[in-house]
Short mmCIF file of C-alpha atoms in Angstrom, two decimals:
data_model
loop_
_atom_site.label_atom_id
_atom_site.label_comp_id
_atom_site.label_asym_id
_atom_site.label_seq_id
_atom_site.Cartn_x
_atom_site.Cartn_y
_atom_site.Cartn_z
CA ALA P 1 39.25 132.77 110.81
CA GLN P 2 42.10 132.96 113.26
CA ARG P 3 41.72 129.30 114.15
CA THR P 4 44.29 127.57 111.97
CA THR P 5 45.60 124.21 113.05
CA HIS P 6 48.81 122.66 111.76
CA ASN P 7 49.80 119.15 112.81
CA ALA P 8 53.15 120.42 114.06
CA GLN P 9 51.36 122.85 116.37
CA ARG P 10 48.94 120.31 117.82
CA THR P 11 50.25 119.82 121.30
CA THR P 12 48.73 118.76 124.57
CA HIS P 13 48.82 122.41 125.65
CA ASN P 14 46.07 123.21 123.15
CA ALA P 15 44.06 120.02 123.56
CA ALA P 16 40.57 120.53 124.90
CA MET P 17 39.22 118.32 127.64
CA SER P 18 39.09 114.79 126.28
CA ALA P 19 39.06 111.20 127.48
CA MET P 20 42.74 110.88 126.50
CA LEU P 21 45.69 111.86 128.72
CA LEU P 22 49.35 112.19 127.81
CA VAL P 23 51.61 111.59 130.81
CA THR P 24 55.30 112.47 130.82
CA LEU P 25 57.35 110.27 133.15
CA ASP P 26 60.49 111.33 134.97
CA ASN P 27 63.16 109.47 136.96
CA VAL P 28 62.45 106.07 135.39
CA THR P 29 66.00 104.73 134.99
CA GLY P 30 66.26 101.23 136.39
CA PHE P 31 62.51 100.80 136.90
CA SER P 32 60.08 98.60 135.05
CA VAL P 33 57.31 100.73 133.59
CA THR P 34 54.55 98.56 132.19
CA VAL P 35 50.78 98.81 131.83
CA ASP P 36 50.49 96.53 134.87
CA THR P 37 52.48 98.91 137.08
CA LEU P 38 50.57 101.97 135.84
CA TYR P 39 47.01 100.64 135.62
CA PRO P 40 46.29 100.82 139.39
CA ALA P 41 47.13 104.54 139.52
CA PHE P 42 44.89 105.42 136.58
CA SER P 43 41.97 103.07 137.32
CA VAL P 44 41.20 104.78 140.65
CA TYR P 45 39.66 107.69 138.70
CA GLY P 46 37.46 105.80 136.24
CA ALA P 47 37.22 103.12 133.59
CA VAL P 48 40.50 102.83 131.68
CA ASN P 49 39.97 101.68 128.10
CA LYS P 50 43.58 101.62 126.86
CA ILE P 51 47.14 102.35 127.99
CA VAL P 52 50.30 102.65 125.88
CA VAL P 53 53.79 103.17 127.35
CA PHE P 54 56.34 104.54 124.87
CA GLU P 55 59.49 106.60 124.47
CA GLN P 56 59.68 109.56 122.10
CA ASN P 57 62.84 111.62 121.64
CA GLY P 58 64.29 110.10 124.80
CA ILE P 59 61.24 111.03 126.89
CA ASN P 60 59.18 108.29 128.55
CA GLN P 61 55.47 108.86 128.04
CA VAL P 62 52.13 107.16 128.56
CA LEU P 63 48.86 107.58 126.67
CA VAL P 64 45.79 106.68 128.71
CA GLN P 65 42.32 106.49 127.20
CA TYR P 66 39.48 106.71 129.71
CA GLY P 67 35.88 105.76 129.07
CA ASP P 68 34.78 109.38 129.47
CA PRO P 69 36.29 112.90 129.65
CA ASN P 70 35.21 113.49 133.26
CA SER P 71 37.28 110.57 134.53
CA ALA P 72 40.27 111.84 132.56
CA ALA P 73 39.80 115.34 134.01
CA VAL P 74 39.77 114.04 137.59
CA ALA P 75 42.84 111.87 136.93
CA LYS P 76 44.62 114.84 135.35
CA SER P 77 43.98 117.02 138.37
CA MET P 78 45.05 114.35 140.86
CA LEU P 79 48.00 112.55 139.27
CA GLU P 80 50.58 115.21 138.38
CA GLY P 81 53.59 114.49 140.59
CA TYR P 82 52.36 110.97 141.46
CA SER P 83 55.21 108.51 142.16
CA VAL P 84 54.83 104.96 140.87
CA TYR P 85 57.57 103.75 143.23
CA GLU P 86 58.51 104.97 146.71
CA GLY P 87 61.06 107.76 147.06
CA ASP P 88 59.80 109.90 144.16
CA MET P 89 61.00 107.30 141.69
CA CYS P 90 59.31 107.10 138.31
CA HIS P 91 56.91 109.95 138.82
CA PHE P 92 54.35 111.62 136.58
CA LYS P 93 56.16 114.86 135.71
CA LYS P 94 53.32 116.22 133.58
CA VAL P 95 49.74 115.11 132.97
CA ALA P 96 47.86 116.80 130.11
CA PHE P 97 44.91 116.21 127.83
CA SER P 98 45.95 114.73 124.50
CA SER P 99 44.57 115.85 121.15
CA GLN P 100 44.75 112.21 120.03
CA ARG P 101 41.28 110.63 120.01
CA SER P 102 42.07 106.92 120.02
CA ILE P 103 44.94 104.51 120.62
CA PRO P 104 45.29 101.77 118.00
CA ILE P 105 46.45 98.56 119.69
CA ALA P 106 47.12 95.51 117.53
CA ALA P 107 48.04 93.15 120.38
CA ASN P 108 48.25 93.37 124.17
CA THR P 109 51.81 93.46 125.56
CA ASP P 110 53.49 94.76 128.70
CA LYS P 111 53.70 98.19 127.00
CA CYS P 112 50.18 98.44 125.56
CA ARG P 113 46.81 97.08 126.59
CA ASP P 114 43.25 97.35 125.35
CA TYR P 115 41.12 96.73 128.46
CA LEU P 116 37.95 96.67 126.33
CA LYS P 117 39.21 93.49 124.67
CA GLN P 118 41.00 92.01 127.69
CA PRO P 119 39.90 93.23 131.14
CA ALA P 120 42.54 93.87 133.78
CA GLU P 121 43.59 90.86 135.79
CA VAL P 122 44.96 90.91 139.29
CA GLU P 123 48.33 89.19 139.28
CA VAL P 124 49.80 87.61 142.39
CA ALA P 125 53.56 88.13 142.65
#
């Protein structure tokens, strides 16, 4: 009976392997961080169901929901330190499993996307 969970103590450090990753971004000042810029990095490792880009307490973060825990585990092991832009700009400082089980998305925007409802499109710049 030592297993007591309080919401305040539920962190990504204690999250078991899941299909959800919490990514902490670093060095993002002056860069556009959208689901479209992040999707290519995450989709290499498996089917991405949802992505949400947000800021909490001044820290830029991303929640990524994969179709299965194995894809999330491979992405977690490969993406820590990944740079979205050349020169170590906007890099993934920390990649961890999230205890969150789902991402509620009311509408697709440049900061959140449900790929189950609207598949990724390749945009030509």
